[in-house]
Short mmCIF file of C-alpha atoms in Angstrom, two decimals:
data_model
loop_
_atom_site.label_atom_id
_atom_site.label_comp_id
_atom_site.label_asym_id
_atom_site.label_seq_id
_atom_site.Cartn_x
_atom_site.Cartn_y
_atom_site.Cartn_z
CA ASP A 1 -15.26 -2.89 13.66
CA ALA A 2 -11.95 -4.56 13.31
CA GLY A 3 -9.32 -2.22 14.36
CA ILE A 4 -6.33 -3.82 13.18
CA THR A 5 -5.48 -7.50 13.00
CA GLN A 6 -2.84 -9.57 12.83
CA SER A 7 -2.29 -12.99 11.05
CA PRO A 8 -1.79 -15.53 11.87
CA ARG A 9 -1.89 -15.90 15.70
CA TYR A 10 0.14 -18.56 15.99
CA LYS A 11 3.14 -20.03 13.74
CA ILE A 12 6.14 -22.34 13.41
CA THR A 13 8.39 -22.57 10.94
CA GLU A 14 11.49 -24.20 10.57
CA THR A 15 15.03 -22.13 10.44
CA GLY A 16 16.10 -20.90 7.04
CA ARG A 17 12.51 -20.16 6.60
CA GLN A 18 10.68 -17.61 4.66
CA VAL A 19 7.45 -16.57 7.12
CA THR A 20 5.16 -13.59 6.65
CA LEU A 21 3.69 -11.71 9.28
CA MET A 22 0.30 -9.95 8.60
CA CYS A 23 -1.23 -6.97 9.58
CA HIS A 24 -4.12 -4.72 8.59
CA GLN A 25 -5.99 -1.98 10.44
CA THR A 26 -9.41 -0.71 8.71
CA TRP A 27 -8.62 3.20 10.14
CA SER A 28 -6.73 4.60 7.74
CA HIS A 29 -4.07 5.22 9.94
CA SER A 30 -0.96 6.68 8.16
CA TYR A 31 1.65 5.57 10.65
CA MET A 32 2.41 1.93 11.30
CA PHE A 33 4.76 -0.57 13.41
CA TRP A 34 6.48 -3.36 13.67
CA TYR A 35 7.81 -4.38 17.57
CA ARG A 36 8.91 -7.38 19.02
CA GLN A 37 8.37 -8.70 22.55
CA ASP A 38 10.87 -10.57 24.77
CA LEU A 39 11.32 -11.32 28.37
CA GLY A 40 13.66 -8.96 29.49
CA HIS A 41 12.95 -6.20 26.78
CA GLY A 42 9.63 -5.06 26.98
CA LEU A 43 8.65 -3.94 23.45
CA ARG A 44 11.53 -3.04 20.79
CA LEU A 45 10.47 -1.49 17.36
CA ILE A 46 11.80 -3.44 14.58
CA TYR A 47 10.50 -1.25 11.40
CA TYR A 48 7.96 1.73 11.44
CA SER A 49 5.90 3.37 8.59
CA ALA A 50 4.82 6.84 7.76
CA ALA A 51 2.65 6.01 5.09
CA ALA A 52 2.71 4.14 1.89
CA ASP A 53 6.03 2.94 0.19
CA ILE A 54 7.75 4.94 2.59
CA THR A 55 9.47 2.57 5.60
CA ASP A 56 12.42 2.98 7.70
CA LYS A 57 14.18 1.23 10.00
CA GLY A 58 13.78 0.83 14.27
CA GLU A 59 15.81 -0.48 17.06
CA VAL A 60 16.08 -4.86 15.54
CA PRO A 61 16.02 -4.47 12.14
CA ASP A 62 18.00 -7.44 11.16
CA GLY A 63 16.74 -10.45 9.07
CA TYR A 64 13.55 -8.71 8.73
CA VAL A 65 11.85 -6.79 5.51
CA VAL A 66 8.89 -4.90 5.02
CA SER A 67 6.58 -3.46 2.51
CA ARG A 68 3.71 -1.08 2.66
CA SER A 69 2.05 -0.89 -0.98
CA LYS A 70 -1.46 0.01 0.85
CA THR A 71 -1.98 2.02 3.43
CA GLU A 72 -4.08 -1.08 5.33
CA ASN A 73 -1.39 -3.49 5.18
CA PHE A 74 1.93 -3.26 6.79
CA PRO A 75 3.64 -7.29 6.03
CA LEU A 76 7.00 -8.21 8.29
CA THR A 77 9.10 -10.96 6.36
CA LEU A 78 11.27 -12.80 7.75
CA GLU A 79 13.58 -13.28 5.22
CA SER A 80 15.63 -16.58 6.68
CA ALA A 81 14.11 -17.29 10.16
CA THR A 82 16.63 -17.99 12.91
CA ARG A 83 15.94 -19.48 16.03
CA SER A 84 16.74 -15.87 18.05
CA GLN A 85 13.55 -14.39 16.31
CA THR A 86 11.45 -16.77 18.37
CA SER A 87 9.56 -13.76 19.78
CA VAL A 88 6.10 -12.30 19.95
CA TYR A 89 5.42 -9.88 17.17
CA PHE A 90 3.19 -7.08 17.67
CA CYS A 91 1.98 -4.27 14.69
CA ALA A 92 0.23 -1.01 15.87
CA SER A 93 -1.15 1.89 14.35
CA SER A 94 -1.21 5.64 15.03
CA VAL A 95 -3.18 8.63 13.42
CA GLN A 96 -0.61 10.99 13.87
CA VAL A 97 3.20 10.73 13.92
CA LEU A 98 3.93 12.20 17.22
CA ASN A 99 2.33 12.30 20.81
CA THR A 100 -1.05 10.25 20.34
CA GLU A 101 -1.85 6.38 21.09
CA ALA A 102 -0.57 3.94 19.18
CA PHE A 103 -2.83 0.44 18.96
CA PHE A 104 -2.02 -2.80 19.01
CA GLY A 105 -2.62 -5.82 17.54
CA GLN A 106 -3.06 -8.51 18.76
CA GLY A 107 0.25 -9.72 18.39
CA THR A 108 0.98 -13.21 16.39
CA ARG A 109 3.60 -16.03 18.52
CA LEU A 110 6.19 -17.30 16.43
CA THR A 111 8.30 -19.73 17.34
CA VAL A 112 11.30 -20.80 15.01
CA VAL A 113 12.86 -24.79 15.46
CA GLY B 1 18.96 7.21 20.58
CA GLU B 2 16.51 7.26 23.64
CA ASN B 3 16.97 4.64 26.27
CA VAL B 4 14.31 4.30 28.71
CA GLU B 5 14.95 2.32 31.79
CA GLN B 6 11.96 0.59 33.73
CA HIS B 7 11.83 -0.17 37.90
CA PRO B 8 11.12 -2.68 39.46
CA SER B 9 11.02 -5.69 36.96
CA THR B 10 8.08 -7.03 39.17
CA LEU B 11 6.10 -6.09 41.79
CA SER B 12 3.79 -7.91 44.27
CA VAL B 13 0.80 -5.79 46.29
CA GLN B 14 -1.59 -6.31 48.44
CA GLU B 15 -4.74 -5.64 46.94
CA GLY B 16 -5.99 -2.20 48.24
CA ASP B 17 -2.44 -0.88 48.36
CA SER B 18 -0.04 1.27 46.25
CA ALA B 19 1.83 0.43 43.81
CA VAL B 20 4.76 2.70 41.97
CA ILE B 21 6.72 2.32 38.74
CA LYS B 22 9.18 4.12 37.95
CA CYS B 23 10.46 4.79 34.66
CA THR B 24 13.93 7.08 33.43
CA TYR B 25 14.91 8.42 30.07
CA SER B 26 17.80 9.92 28.44
CA ASP B 27 16.67 12.18 25.42
CA SER B 28 16.44 15.83 27.30
CA ALA B 29 14.00 16.18 23.73
CA SER B 30 11.39 13.40 24.92
CA ASN B 31 8.10 14.94 25.58
CA TYR B 32 5.81 12.62 25.46
CA PHE B 33 5.24 9.66 27.89
CA PRO B 34 2.28 7.34 27.67
CA TRP B 35 1.98 4.29 29.52
CA TYR B 36 0.17 0.90 28.65
CA LYS B 37 -1.21 -2.03 30.48
CA GLN B 38 -0.50 -5.92 29.02
CA GLU B 39 -2.85 -8.06 30.36
CA LEU B 40 -1.60 -11.80 30.23
CA GLY B 41 -2.22 -13.25 26.42
CA LYS B 42 -3.02 -9.79 25.50
CA ARG B 43 -2.21 -6.42 23.68
CA PRO B 44 -0.34 -3.55 25.11
CA GLN B 45 -3.22 -0.86 25.55
CA LEU B 46 -2.97 3.00 26.76
CA ILE B 47 -4.26 3.73 29.98
CA ILE B 48 -2.82 6.86 30.70
CA ASP B 49 -0.16 9.63 29.24
CA ILE B 50 1.30 12.52 29.95
CA ARG B 51 3.19 15.06 28.07
CA SER B 52 5.88 17.63 28.72
CA ASN B 53 4.20 20.32 29.77
CA VAL B 54 2.34 19.06 32.24
CA GLY B 55 3.58 17.52 36.13
CA GLU B 56 0.84 15.68 36.99
CA LYS B 57 -1.92 13.63 35.73
CA LYS B 58 -4.88 11.47 36.83
CA ASP B 59 -7.87 9.39 36.01
CA GLN B 60 -9.38 7.87 38.90
CA ARG B 61 -7.06 5.67 40.57
CA ILE B 62 -4.38 5.98 38.57
CA ALA B 63 -1.95 9.20 38.44
CA VAL B 64 1.75 10.00 36.32
CA THR B 65 4.01 12.22 37.25
CA LEU B 66 6.25 13.75 35.96
CA ASN B 67 10.23 15.25 36.61
CA LYS B 68 11.88 16.83 33.43
CA THR B 69 14.56 18.20 35.27
CA ALA B 70 15.86 14.65 36.72
CA LYS B 71 14.12 12.88 33.81
CA HIS B 72 12.28 10.61 35.23
CA PHE B 73 8.05 9.97 35.36
CA SER B 74 6.14 7.45 37.44
CA LEU B 75 2.87 6.00 37.13
CA HIS B 76 0.79 5.45 41.23
CA ILE B 77 -1.75 2.69 41.48
CA THR B 78 -3.80 3.81 44.38
CA GLU B 79 -6.26 1.28 45.85
CA THR B 80 -5.15 -2.02 43.64
CA GLN B 81 -7.68 -4.50 42.48
CA PRO B 82 -7.01 -7.62 41.29
CA GLU B 83 -7.69 -6.57 37.84
CA ASP B 84 -4.89 -4.61 38.12
CA SER B 85 -2.48 -7.62 37.84
CA ALA B 86 -0.61 -7.00 34.31
CA VAL B 87 2.71 -5.56 32.90
CA TYR B 88 2.69 -2.41 32.48
CA PHE B 89 5.34 -0.41 30.04
CA CYS B 90 6.32 2.81 30.07
CA ALA B 91 7.45 4.43 26.73
CA ALA B 92 8.72 7.71 25.76
CA THR B 93 9.12 9.86 22.40
CA PRO B 94 11.66 12.19 21.44
CA THR B 95 10.84 14.74 19.34
CA ALA B 96 13.27 15.08 16.44
CA ASP B 97 13.06 12.54 13.86
CA SER B 98 10.72 10.12 16.01
CA TRP B 99 8.06 9.27 13.62
CA GLY B 100 5.86 8.41 16.69
CA LYS B 101 8.32 6.03 17.53
CA LEU B 102 7.86 4.99 20.84
CA GLN B 103 10.98 3.48 23.04
CA PHE B 104 9.66 1.15 25.62
CA GLY B 105 10.73 0.31 29.01
CA ALA B 106 11.29 -3.21 29.63
CA GLY B 107 8.08 -3.68 31.29
CA THR B 108 6.62 -4.07 35.36
CA GLN B 109 4.90 -7.42 36.68
CA VAL B 110 2.38 -6.20 38.57
CA VAL B 111 0.58 -9.40 40.92
CA VAL B 112 -1.76 -7.93 43.15
CA THR B 113 -2.60 -10.55 45.45
CA PRO B 114 -6.40 -10.57 47.07
#
C-alpha cells in the first residue's frame, strides 16, 4: 500500500548541478502534479500531466523539466539548480481531471547551496 | 487565471474556541473548493471540500461555507483541540482548461493552545 512516494526525502545540491526528484504512484491515477511549497506562497504548481506523454506547464515552470513515459512515474528535473529553487517539493495525483481529491506524496526538501 | 487569497496568515485560538479561515477567489467559473490540512513535516491532506452547487457542508467539527456571489468561502472549526494545530490551505479549481489544477491560497497557521 505504497500510494504515492517521492524520493529522495532530502537533497542538498550545488548551484548549477542537475538534480532529479522522483515520484511514483501505485494507483494508476491519470493526473499527476508537481508543486513547490515556500513560506508565504502556499503551494504553487510547477508542471502537471494528464496521462503518459501528456504534460503542460503550471504557474512556475521556469528552470524545471518533466517527463512521463509511464503512468506511474512523474520525475521532475532541475536542469541547472539555483538557490531560488530551494524549497519543499510535493508530487500529487488524482483519479479524475476535475473536482476530486489530490493525494500528495510526503515531499522532498531540496536545498541548493 | 485564478487567484486565491487566504486570511489570516496565522491564527491563535484557545482550546475549545472556534476558528474561522476565509478565502476569496477571482474566477467566477471556479466550481470546486477543497481545504487541505498540513501538519508539521507532513503532506497536505484533504479535510473537506465543497462544490459550487452547495452553500454549506459539515463534517463533525469542521464546516465550509461558500458564497458564490461574493466569491468567497470559509472554513469553520468548532471546539478546537490541540490536534487541530496545523497549516490549512484553501484552494479553487476553475472549470475551463483546468485539468484538475488546484490554485492554492498562501495558507493559515493555526495554533491551538491548551
